[in-house]
CSV table of C-alpha atoms in Angstrom, one decimal:
chain,number,residue,atom,x,y,z
A,3,MET,CA,14.3,28.4,2.9
A,4,SER,CA,13.5,27.8,-0.8
A,5,ARG,CA,12.2,30.6,-2.9
A,6,ALA,CA,8.4,31.2,-2.6
A,7,LEU,CA,6.3,30.6,-5.7
A,8,PRO,CA,4.0,33.4,-6.7
A,9,ASP,CA,0.5,33.4,-5.3
A,10,ALA,CA,-1.0,31.9,-8.4
A,11,ALA,CA,-3.7,29.6,-6.9
A,12,PRO,CA,-6.6,31.8,-5.8
A,13,LEU,CA,-9.0,28.9,-5.7
A,14,VAL,CA,-8.8,27.2,-2.3
A,15,HIS,CA,-9.9,23.6,-2.1
A,16,ASP,CA,-11.3,22.1,1.1
A,17,LEU,CA,-9.1,19.1,0.5
A,18,ILE,CA,-6.1,18.1,-1.7
A,19,GLY,CA,-5.3,14.4,-1.9
A,20,ILE,CA,-1.8,13.3,-2.7
A,21,GLY,CA,-1.8,10.0,-4.5
A,22,PHE,CA,-4.8,8.2,-6.0
A,23,GLY,CA,-4.5,4.6,-5.0
A,24,PRO,CA,-7.4,2.6,-3.4
A,25,SER,CA,-7.4,4.7,-0.2
A,26,ASN,CA,-7.8,8.1,-1.9
A,27,VAL,CA,-10.2,6.6,-4.5
A,28,ALA,CA,-12.3,5.6,-1.5
A,29,MET,CA,-11.9,9.2,-0.2
A,30,ALA,CA,-13.1,10.6,-3.5
A,31,ILE,CA,-16.1,8.3,-3.5
A,32,ALA,CA,-17.0,9.3,0.1
A,33,LEU,CA,-16.7,13.0,-1.0
A,34,SER,CA,-18.9,12.4,-4.0
A,35,GLU,CA,-21.6,10.7,-1.9
A,36,HIS,CA,-21.4,13.4,0.7
A,37,ASN,CA,-21.7,16.2,-1.8
A,38,ALA,CA,-24.7,14.5,-3.5
A,39,SER,CA,-26.5,14.3,-0.1
A,40,VAL,CA,-25.9,17.9,0.9
A,41,GLY,CA,-26.3,19.7,-2.4
A,42,GLY,CA,-24.3,22.8,-3.3
A,43,GLN,CA,-24.3,24.3,0.2
A,44,GLY,CA,-22.0,22.2,2.5
A,45,ALA,CA,-20.2,20.5,-0.4
A,46,VAL,CA,-16.6,19.7,0.1
A,47,THR,CA,-14.3,20.7,-2.8
A,48,ALA,CA,-11.4,18.5,-3.6
A,49,ARG,CA,-8.6,17.7,-6.0
A,50,PHE,CA,-6.4,14.6,-6.1
A,51,LEU,CA,-3.0,14.5,-7.6
A,52,GLU,CA,-1.5,11.2,-9.0
A,53,GLN,CA,1.9,10.9,-10.6
A,54,GLN,CA,0.9,7.8,-12.7
A,55,PRO,CA,-0.7,8.5,-16.1
A,56,ARG,CA,-3.7,6.3,-15.1
A,57,PHE,CA,-4.9,4.3,-12.1
A,58,GLY,CA,-2.7,1.4,-11.1
A,59,TRP,CA,-2.3,-0.7,-8.0
A,60,HIS,CA,0.5,-3.2,-7.6
A,61,ARG,CA,0.4,-4.1,-11.3
A,62,GLY,CA,3.5,-6.1,-11.0
A,63,MET,CA,1.7,-8.6,-8.8
A,64,LEU,CA,-1.5,-9.1,-10.7
A,65,ILE,CA,-0.8,-12.8,-11.2
A,66,ASP,CA,-3.6,-14.4,-13.1
A,67,ASP,CA,-4.6,-16.9,-10.4
A,68,ALA,CA,-3.8,-14.9,-7.3
A,69,THR,CA,-6.7,-14.0,-5.1
A,70,MET,CA,-7.4,-11.2,-2.6
A,71,GLN,CA,-6.7,-11.9,1.1
A,72,VAL,CA,-9.7,-9.8,2.2
A,73,SER,CA,-13.4,-10.4,1.7
A,74,PHE,CA,-15.0,-8.6,-1.3
A,75,LEU,CA,-17.3,-6.9,1.3
A,76,LYS,CA,-14.2,-5.0,2.5
A,77,ASP,CA,-14.3,-3.0,-0.7
A,78,LEU,CA,-14.0,0.8,-1.1
A,79,VAL,CA,-17.5,1.6,0.4
A,80,THR,CA,-19.6,-1.3,1.9
A,81,LEU,CA,-18.5,-1.1,5.6
A,82,ARG,CA,-19.1,2.7,5.5
A,83,ASN,CA,-22.2,2.7,3.2
A,84,PRO,CA,-23.8,-0.7,2.4
A,85,THR,CA,-26.2,1.0,-0.1
A,86,SER,CA,-23.4,2.6,-2.1
A,87,GLY,CA,-23.5,2.4,-5.9
A,88,PHE,CA,-19.7,2.1,-5.8
A,89,SER,CA,-19.6,-1.4,-4.2
A,90,PHE,CA,-18.0,-4.5,-5.6
A,91,LEU,CA,-21.4,-6.0,-6.1
A,92,CYS,CA,-22.5,-3.0,-8.2
A,93,TYR,CA,-19.3,-3.4,-10.2
A,94,LEU,CA,-20.1,-7.1,-10.8
A,95,GLN,CA,-23.6,-6.2,-12.0
A,96,SER,CA,-22.2,-3.7,-14.4
A,97,ARG,CA,-19.8,-6.3,-15.8
A,98,GLY,CA,-22.6,-8.9,-16.1
A,99,ARG,CA,-21.0,-11.3,-13.6
A,100,LEU,CA,-23.1,-10.9,-10.5
A,101,ILE,CA,-24.9,-14.3,-10.7
A,102,ASP,CA,-21.7,-16.0,-11.8
A,103,PHE,CA,-19.9,-14.7,-8.8
A,104,VAL,CA,-22.7,-15.6,-6.4
A,105,ASN,CA,-22.6,-19.2,-7.8
A,106,HIS,CA,-18.8,-19.2,-7.3
A,107,LYS,CA,-19.4,-19.3,-3.5
A,108,ASN,CA,-16.2,-17.4,-2.8
A,109,LEU,CA,-15.5,-14.4,-0.6
A,110,PHE,CA,-12.1,-13.7,-2.2
A,111,PRO,CA,-12.1,-12.5,-5.8
A,112,LEU,CA,-9.2,-12.8,-8.1
A,113,ARG,CA,-6.7,-9.9,-7.6
A,114,VAL,CA,-7.0,-9.0,-11.3
A,115,GLU,CA,-10.7,-8.7,-10.9
A,116,PHE,CA,-10.5,-6.5,-7.8
A,117,HIS,CA,-8.0,-4.3,-9.6
A,118,ASP,CA,-10.6,-4.0,-12.4
A,119,TYR,CA,-13.1,-3.0,-9.7
A,120,PHE,CA,-10.7,-0.3,-8.5
A,121,GLU,CA,-10.3,1.0,-12.0
A,122,TRP,CA,-14.1,1.0,-12.5
A,123,ALA,CA,-14.6,3.0,-9.3
A,124,ALA,CA,-11.7,5.4,-10.0
A,125,ALA,CA,-13.2,6.2,-13.4
A,126,LYS,CA,-16.5,7.2,-11.8
A,127,VAL,CA,-14.8,10.0,-9.8
A,128,ASP,CA,-12.1,10.9,-12.3
A,129,ASP,CA,-13.4,14.5,-12.4
A,130,MET,CA,-11.6,14.9,-9.0
A,131,VAL,CA,-8.2,13.6,-10.1
A,132,SER,CA,-5.3,15.0,-12.1
A,133,TYR,CA,-3.2,12.1,-13.4
A,134,GLY,CA,0.4,12.7,-14.5
A,135,HIS,CA,0.9,15.2,-11.7
A,136,GLU,CA,4.0,14.5,-9.5
A,137,VAL,CA,3.9,16.4,-6.3
A,138,ILE,CA,7.4,18.0,-5.8
A,139,ALA,CA,6.7,20.2,-2.8
A,140,VAL,CA,4.3,21.2,-0.1
A,141,ARG,CA,4.5,24.7,1.3
A,142,PRO,CA,2.8,26.6,4.1
A,143,VAL,CA,0.6,29.6,3.4
A,144,VAL,CA,0.6,32.1,6.3
A,145,VAL,CA,-2.2,34.4,7.2
A,146,ASP,CA,-2.1,36.6,10.2
A,147,GLY,CA,0.9,34.8,11.6
A,148,VAL,CA,-0.4,31.2,11.3
A,149,VAL,CA,-0.5,28.6,8.6
A,150,ARG,CA,-4.0,28.4,7.3
A,151,TYR,CA,-3.5,26.8,4.0
A,152,VAL,CA,-1.0,24.6,2.1
A,153,ASP,CA,0.2,25.0,-1.4
A,154,VAL,CA,0.8,21.7,-3.1
A,155,ILE,CA,3.2,22.1,-6.1
A,156,ALA,CA,3.0,19.4,-8.7
A,157,ARG,CA,5.0,18.9,-11.9
A,158,SER,CA,2.9,18.4,-15.0
A,159,GLY,CA,4.7,19.3,-18.3
A,160,ALA,CA,7.1,22.1,-18.3
A,161,GLU,CA,5.6,24.3,-15.6
A,162,PRO,CA,4.8,23.5,-12.0
A,163,VAL,CA,1.1,23.7,-11.1
A,164,VAL,CA,0.0,25.1,-7.7
A,165,HIS,CA,-3.0,23.9,-5.8
A,166,ARG,CA,-4.1,25.4,-2.5
A,167,ALA,CA,-6.1,23.7,0.2
A,168,ARG,CA,-7.4,23.9,3.8
A,169,ASN,CA,-6.7,20.2,4.3
A,170,LEU,CA,-4.2,17.6,3.0
A,171,VAL,CA,-4.9,13.9,2.7
A,172,ILE,CA,-1.7,11.9,2.1
A,173,GLY,CA,-2.4,8.5,0.4
A,174,THR,CA,0.8,7.7,-1.3
A,175,GLY,CA,0.7,4.0,-0.6
A,176,LEU,CA,3.6,1.7,0.1
A,177,ARG,CA,7.2,1.6,-1.2
A,178,PRO,CA,9.1,-1.7,-1.9
A,179,ARG,CA,11.6,-2.4,0.8
A,180,MET,CA,15.0,-3.8,-0.2
A,181,PRO,CA,17.8,-5.0,2.2
A,182,GLU,CA,20.2,-2.2,3.1
A,183,GLY,CA,22.8,-1.6,0.4
A,184,VAL,CA,20.9,-3.6,-2.2
A,185,ALA,CA,19.7,-1.9,-5.4
A,186,ARG,CA,17.1,-3.3,-7.9
A,187,SER,CA,18.5,-4.1,-11.3
A,188,ASP,CA,17.7,-6.2,-14.4
A,189,ARG,CA,18.7,-9.3,-12.4
A,190,VAL,CA,17.9,-8.3,-8.9
A,191,TRP,CA,14.2,-7.7,-8.4
A,192,HIS,CA,11.6,-7.0,-5.7
A,193,THR,CA,8.5,-9.1,-5.9
A,194,SER,CA,6.6,-6.0,-7.0
A,195,ASP,CA,8.6,-6.1,-10.2
A,196,LEU,CA,7.5,-9.6,-11.2
A,197,LEU,CA,5.1,-9.0,-14.1
A,198,THR,CA,6.7,-5.8,-15.4
A,199,ARG,CA,10.1,-7.6,-15.8
A,200,VAL,CA,9.3,-11.2,-16.5
A,201,ASN,CA,8.3,-10.9,-20.1
A,202,ALA,CA,11.9,-9.9,-21.0
A,203,LEU,CA,12.9,-13.4,-20.0
A,204,LYS,CA,10.4,-15.4,-22.0
A,205,ASP,CA,12.8,-16.0,-24.9
A,206,THR,CA,16.0,-16.4,-22.9
A,207,ALA,CA,15.4,-19.9,-21.4
A,208,PRO,CA,16.4,-19.1,-17.8
A,209,SER,CA,17.8,-22.0,-15.8
A,210,ARG,CA,17.3,-20.8,-12.2
A,211,PHE,CA,15.5,-18.3,-10.0
A,212,VAL,CA,16.1,-17.6,-6.4
A,213,VAL,CA,13.3,-16.1,-4.2
A,214,VAL,CA,14.2,-14.8,-0.8
A,215,GLY,CA,11.4,-14.5,1.8
A,216,ALA,CA,8.6,-16.4,3.4
A,217,GLY,CA,5.5,-14.3,3.0
A,218,GLN,CA,2.5,-14.4,0.6
A,219,SER,CA,4.3,-12.5,-2.2
A,220,ALA,CA,7.3,-14.8,-1.9
A,221,ALA,CA,5.2,-17.9,-2.2
A,222,GLU,CA,3.2,-16.4,-5.1
A,223,ASN,CA,6.4,-15.6,-7.0
A,224,VAL,CA,7.7,-19.1,-6.4
A,225,ALA,CA,4.5,-20.7,-7.7
A,226,TYR,CA,4.3,-18.4,-10.7
A,227,LEU,CA,7.9,-18.8,-11.8
A,228,HIS,CA,7.7,-22.6,-11.4
A,229,ARG,CA,4.7,-22.7,-13.7
A,230,ALA,CA,5.8,-20.1,-16.2
A,231,PHE,CA,9.3,-21.5,-16.8
A,232,PRO,CA,8.9,-25.3,-16.9
A,233,GLU,CA,12.6,-25.9,-17.6
A,234,ALA,CA,13.9,-23.7,-14.8
A,235,GLU,CA,14.7,-24.5,-11.2
A,236,VAL,CA,13.1,-22.3,-8.6
A,237,CYS,CA,14.9,-22.0,-5.2
A,238,ALA,CA,13.0,-20.6,-2.2
A,239,VAL,CA,15.3,-19.3,0.6
A,240,PHE,CA,13.9,-18.6,4.1
A,241,SER,CA,15.0,-18.7,7.8
A,242,ARG,CA,12.1,-20.9,8.8
A,243,TYR,CA,11.3,-24.6,8.2
A,244,GLY,CA,8.6,-23.6,5.8
A,245,TYR,CA,5.9,-21.1,5.0
A,246,SER,CA,3.6,-20.2,8.0
A,247,PRO,CA,-0.2,-20.1,7.3
A,248,ALA,CA,-2.2,-16.9,7.7
A,249,ASP,CA,-4.6,-16.9,10.6
A,250,ASP,CA,-7.9,-15.8,9.0
A,251,SER,CA,-10.2,-17.4,11.6
A,252,GLY,CA,-13.2,-15.4,12.8
A,253,PHE,CA,-11.8,-14.4,16.2
A,254,ALA,CA,-8.4,-13.4,14.9
A,255,ASN,CA,-9.9,-11.3,12.1
A,256,ARG,CA,-11.5,-9.1,14.8
A,257,ILE,CA,-8.1,-7.3,14.9
A,258,PHE,CA,-9.3,-5.7,11.6
A,259,ASP,CA,-12.7,-4.5,12.9
A,260,PRO,CA,-13.4,-0.8,13.1
A,261,ASP,CA,-13.9,-1.2,16.9
A,262,ALA,CA,-10.4,-2.7,17.2
A,263,VAL,CA,-9.0,0.6,15.9
A,264,ASP,CA,-10.7,2.4,18.8
A,265,ALA,CA,-9.3,-0.1,21.3
A,266,TYR,CA,-5.8,0.0,19.8
A,267,PHE,CA,-5.7,3.8,19.7
A,268,ALA,CA,-6.7,4.0,23.4
A,269,ALA,CA,-4.4,1.2,24.6
A,270,PRO,CA,-1.1,1.9,26.5
A,271,GLU,CA,2.1,1.5,24.5
A,272,ASP,CA,3.0,-1.8,25.9
A,273,VAL,CA,-0.4,-3.2,25.1
A,274,LYS,CA,-0.2,-1.9,21.5
A,275,ARG,CA,3.1,-3.7,21.1
A,276,LYS,CA,1.7,-7.0,22.4
A,277,LEU,CA,-1.4,-6.8,20.1
A,278,ILE,CA,0.9,-6.4,17.1
A,279,GLU,CA,3.0,-9.4,18.3
A,280,TYR,CA,-0.1,-11.5,19.0
A,281,HIS,CA,-1.8,-10.9,15.7
A,282,ALA,CA,1.2,-10.6,13.3
A,283,ASN,CA,0.2,-14.0,11.9
A,284,THR,CA,-2.9,-12.5,10.4
A,285,ASN,CA,-0.9,-10.5,7.9
A,286,HIS,CA,2.9,-10.3,8.3
A,287,SER,CA,5.1,-13.0,6.7
A,288,VAL,CA,2.3,-15.5,6.3
A,289,VAL,CA,0.8,-17.4,3.4
A,290,ASP,CA,-2.7,-18.7,2.5
A,291,ILE,CA,-2.9,-22.3,3.5
A,292,GLY,CA,-4.2,-23.4,0.0
A,293,LEU,CA,-1.0,-22.0,-1.6
A,294,ILE,CA,1.2,-23.7,1.0
A,295,ASP,CA,-0.5,-27.0,0.3
A,296,ASP,CA,-0.1,-26.6,-3.5
A,297,LEU,CA,3.6,-25.9,-3.2
A,298,TYR,CA,4.1,-28.9,-0.8
A,299,ARG,CA,2.3,-31.2,-3.1
A,300,GLN,CA,4.3,-30.0,-6.1
A,301,GLN,CA,7.6,-30.5,-4.3
A,302,TYR,CA,6.6,-34.0,-3.2
A,303,ARG,CA,5.4,-35.0,-6.7
A,304,GLU,CA,8.8,-33.9,-8.1
A,305,LYS,CA,10.6,-36.0,-5.5
A,306,VAL,CA,8.6,-39.1,-6.5
A,307,LEU,CA,9.2,-38.5,-10.2
A,308,GLY,CA,12.9,-37.9,-9.6
A,309,ALA,CA,13.1,-34.5,-11.3
A,310,GLU,CA,13.2,-31.7,-8.7
A,311,ARG,CA,12.8,-28.2,-10.0
A,312,LEU,CA,11.2,-26.8,-6.8
A,313,ARG,CA,13.8,-26.5,-4.0
A,314,PHE,CA,13.3,-25.1,-0.5
A,315,LEU,CA,16.5,-24.0,1.3
A,316,LYS,CA,15.0,-23.9,4.8
A,317,VAL,CA,16.5,-22.5,8.0
A,318,SER,CA,18.9,-20.5,5.8
A,319,ARG,CA,19.9,-17.0,4.9
A,320,LEU,CA,21.3,-15.2,1.9
A,321,THR,CA,24.9,-14.1,2.8
A,322,ASP,CA,26.4,-12.8,-0.4
A,323,VAL,CA,25.3,-11.7,-3.8
A,324,VAL,CA,27.5,-10.9,-6.8
A,325,GLU,CA,25.9,-9.7,-10.0
A,326,THR,CA,27.6,-10.3,-13.3
A,327,PRO,CA,26.5,-9.3,-16.8
A,328,HIS,CA,24.7,-12.6,-17.3
A,329,LYS,CA,24.1,-14.1,-13.9
A,330,VAL,CA,23.6,-13.5,-10.2
A,331,LEU,CA,25.9,-15.5,-7.9
A,332,ALA,CA,24.0,-16.1,-4.6
A,333,THR,CA,25.5,-17.7,-1.5
A,334,VAL,CA,23.0,-19.3,0.9
A,335,GLU,CA,24.2,-20.3,4.4
A,336,SER,CA,22.5,-22.8,6.7
A,337,LEU,CA,21.6,-21.3,10.0
A,338,VAL,CA,22.1,-24.7,11.7
A,339,THR,CA,25.4,-26.1,10.2
A,340,GLY,CA,26.9,-23.0,8.5
A,341,GLU,CA,27.1,-25.0,5.3
A,342,ARG,CA,27.2,-22.8,2.2
A,343,THR,CA,25.4,-23.4,-1.1
A,344,HIS,CA,26.4,-21.4,-4.2
A,345,LEU,CA,23.6,-20.7,-6.7
A,346,ASP,CA,24.1,-19.3,-10.2
A,347,ALA,CA,20.8,-17.7,-10.9
A,348,ASP,CA,19.3,-15.7,-13.8
A,349,VAL,CA,17.3,-13.6,-11.4
A,350,LEU,CA,17.3,-13.1,-7.6
A,351,ILE,CA,14.0,-11.8,-6.2
A,352,TYR,CA,13.6,-10.2,-2.8
A,353,ALA,CA,10.3,-10.7,-1.1
A,354,THR,CA,11.2,-8.2,1.6
A,355,GLY,CA,7.9,-6.4,1.9
A,356,TYR,CA,7.0,-2.7,1.8
A,357,ARG,CA,7.3,0.4,3.9
A,358,SER,CA,5.1,3.4,4.3
A,359,ALA,CA,6.1,6.6,2.5
A,360,ASP,CA,7.8,9.2,4.6
A,361,ALA,CA,5.1,11.7,5.3
A,362,LEU,CA,7.4,14.3,6.9
A,363,GLY,CA,9.8,14.1,4.0
A,364,LEU,CA,6.9,14.9,1.6
A,365,LEU,CA,5.7,17.8,3.8
A,366,GLY,CA,9.0,19.7,3.7
A,367,GLU,CA,8.7,22.9,5.7
A,368,ILE,CA,5.4,21.9,7.2
A,369,GLY,CA,7.1,18.9,8.9
A,370,ARG,CA,8.5,21.2,11.5
A,371,TYR,CA,5.0,21.8,12.8
A,372,CYS,CA,4.3,18.1,13.3
A,373,LEU,CA,4.7,16.8,16.8
A,374,LEU,CA,6.5,13.5,17.5
A,375,ASP,CA,6.2,10.9,20.3
A,376,GLU,CA,9.0,9.7,22.5
A,377,GLN,CA,10.2,7.3,19.8
A,378,GLY,CA,10.4,10.0,17.1
A,379,ARG,CA,7.3,8.9,15.4
A,380,VAL,CA,4.6,11.3,14.2
A,381,ARG,CA,1.7,11.8,16.6
A,382,VAL,CA,-1.7,11.1,15.1
A,383,GLU,CA,-5.2,11.8,16.4
A,384,ARG,CA,-8.0,9.3,16.3
A,385,ASP,CA,-9.4,10.9,13.1
A,386,TYR,CA,-6.0,10.3,11.3
A,387,ARG,CA,-5.1,13.9,11.6
A,388,LEU,CA,-1.5,14.7,12.5
A,389,THR,CA,-1.0,16.4,15.8
A,390,THR,CA,0.6,19.7,15.1
A,391,ASP,CA,1.8,22.9,16.7
A,392,PRO,CA,-1.0,25.6,17.1
A,393,GLY,CA,0.8,27.6,14.5
A,394,LEU,CA,-0.6,25.2,11.9
A,395,ARG,CA,-4.4,25.5,11.5
A,396,CYS,CA,-4.9,23.4,8.4
A,397,GLY,CA,-5.4,19.6,8.6
A,398,ILE,CA,-2.9,17.0,7.6
A,399,TYR,CA,-4.4,13.5,7.4
A,400,LEU,CA,-2.6,10.2,6.8
A,401,GLN,CA,-3.9,7.2,4.9
A,402,GLY,CA,-1.1,4.8,5.9
A,403,GLY,CA,1.9,5.1,8.1
A,404,THR,CA,-0.3,5.0,11.3
A,405,GLU,CA,0.2,1.4,12.4
A,406,HIS,CA,1.9,2.6,15.6
A,407,THR,CA,-1.3,4.6,16.6
A,408,HIS,CA,-4.2,2.8,14.8
A,409,GLY,CA,-3.0,-0.8,14.6
A,410,ILE,CA,-2.3,-3.4,11.9
A,411,THR,CA,-5.1,-2.1,9.5
A,412,SER,CA,-3.1,1.1,8.8
A,413,ALA,CA,-1.8,0.0,5.4
A,414,LEU,CA,-4.5,-2.6,4.6
A,415,LEU,CA,-7.7,-2.6,2.6
A,416,SER,CA,-9.7,-4.0,5.5
A,417,ASN,CA,-10.6,-0.7,7.1
A,418,THR,CA,-10.3,1.7,4.2
A,419,ALA,CA,-14.0,2.5,3.7
A,420,VAL,CA,-14.4,3.2,7.4
A,421,ARG,CA,-11.2,5.3,7.6
A,422,VAL,CA,-12.2,7.7,4.8
A,423,GLY,CA,-15.5,8.2,6.6
A,424,ASP,CA,-13.7,9.1,9.8
A,425,ILE,CA,-11.4,11.6,7.9
A,426,LEU,CA,-14.3,13.2,5.9
A,427,ARG,CA,-16.4,13.5,9.1
A,428,SER,CA,-13.4,15.3,10.8
A,429,ILE,CA,-13.0,17.7,7.9
A,430,VAL,CA,-16.7,18.5,7.7
A,431,GLU,CA,-17.2,19.0,11.5
A,432,ARG,CA,-14.1,21.2,11.8
A,433,GLY,CA,-15.2,23.3,8.8
A,434,PRO,CA,-13.2,26.1,7.2
A,435,GLU,CA,-11.6,28.5,9.7
A,436,PRO,CA,-12.4,32.1,8.8
A,437,ALA,CA,-9.3,34.3,8.3
A,438,ALA,CA,-8.7,37.8,7.2
A,439,GLY,CA,-5.7,39.6,5.7
A,440,PRO,CA,-3.5,38.9,2.8
A,441,ARG,CA,-2.2,35.4,2.0
A,442,ARG,CA,1.5,34.9,2.1
A,443,THR,CA,3.7,31.9,1.8
A,444,ALA,CA,6.0,31.1,4.7
A,445,ASP,CA,9.0,32.1,2.7
A,446,GLU,CA,7.5,35.6,2.3
A,447,ILE,CA,7.6,36.2,6.0
A,448,GLY,CA,11.1,34.9,6.3
A,449,SER,CA,12.3,33.3,9.5
A,450,SER,CA,9.2,33.9,11.6
A,451,LEU,CA,8.3,30.2,11.5
């Protein structure tokens, strides 16, 4: 075991949140509203730790004309508390755009606008967050032979800072997923890198981009690069015949309803698997139909004009990539004929999606208390609390990484407002567990764990 830190955190919070993206911003708002309703007695104390110096959410994909794929009513609060002063409509009123937005007759705001809403909301609860704090360890605190608290150690400046809590809410978001063995570089990007890297190319006159993937981010990257670099060729590579439209019809969208989470959680494992398969086209590897139509029109127009910059290498796969100091040499193979096409590109972009952060890896020693299912996945209760050994009395809650137990909404904004209400209710109803005796870290009692 690693060396125990001294017991330098006498203040015990009811809740420590790791990460301060939209999910934990929503958590902080729910706490703020709860505390305002109960007054001093019954208030829940909390601290959120965020490694970024300020709020930011997928900044690399804030393309100026990209829109949200969820209704503005699925903001940080409305489905939990329609009267909240933290709603998107209240944000619009504060920005002087409420009437303009209503006249726009659109449920789906620009992504840059929704990001501004998130920043506005985060600023209203910034007394709960410590920015620039990177969590480097989570350690158990043992009292009377059981773990009653967790110490969250964060790096901020030269010395680590220790925060102690009865409950932990992990909201560290998603991580870009790259193919096995592929590393990001100056010429090999993930779609999340787009806007943070593209400015470096503005004065270099790139001649070709290759985008691999068939989901929303892939299509948005293709459209953006084609528009931003009018002299460059943009090649889209995917194993299908074309982009598949997202199913956002009323019946299909019921998979995102709060009641659907209850049904999914209670369903047998084979039914869970079927539900994910049935409704994958609501979110996974699908594209808004409007964007599909725009790209098709653009390709057809170029064929008519005889100057094709937008190329779709369909039913194909990327088989080889060689990076040189000035180019990326990509080999694309037809899945039908085996014919190979060699592309010299300035940049290769992978639209290979995201993965949830590894909760057990973050938890360190506490991970040994977390129970797993038959497939080696963490077991999670309906209230998003990890199922743990009785030796762990504090609560560990997940905001993400629960698709196998709670369904497709796990990493999406659709159910965020309701989810944080479920977590807060669980924390309040369980309440602090009284304990006597001195507080010790697990290291201080040696191998008794």
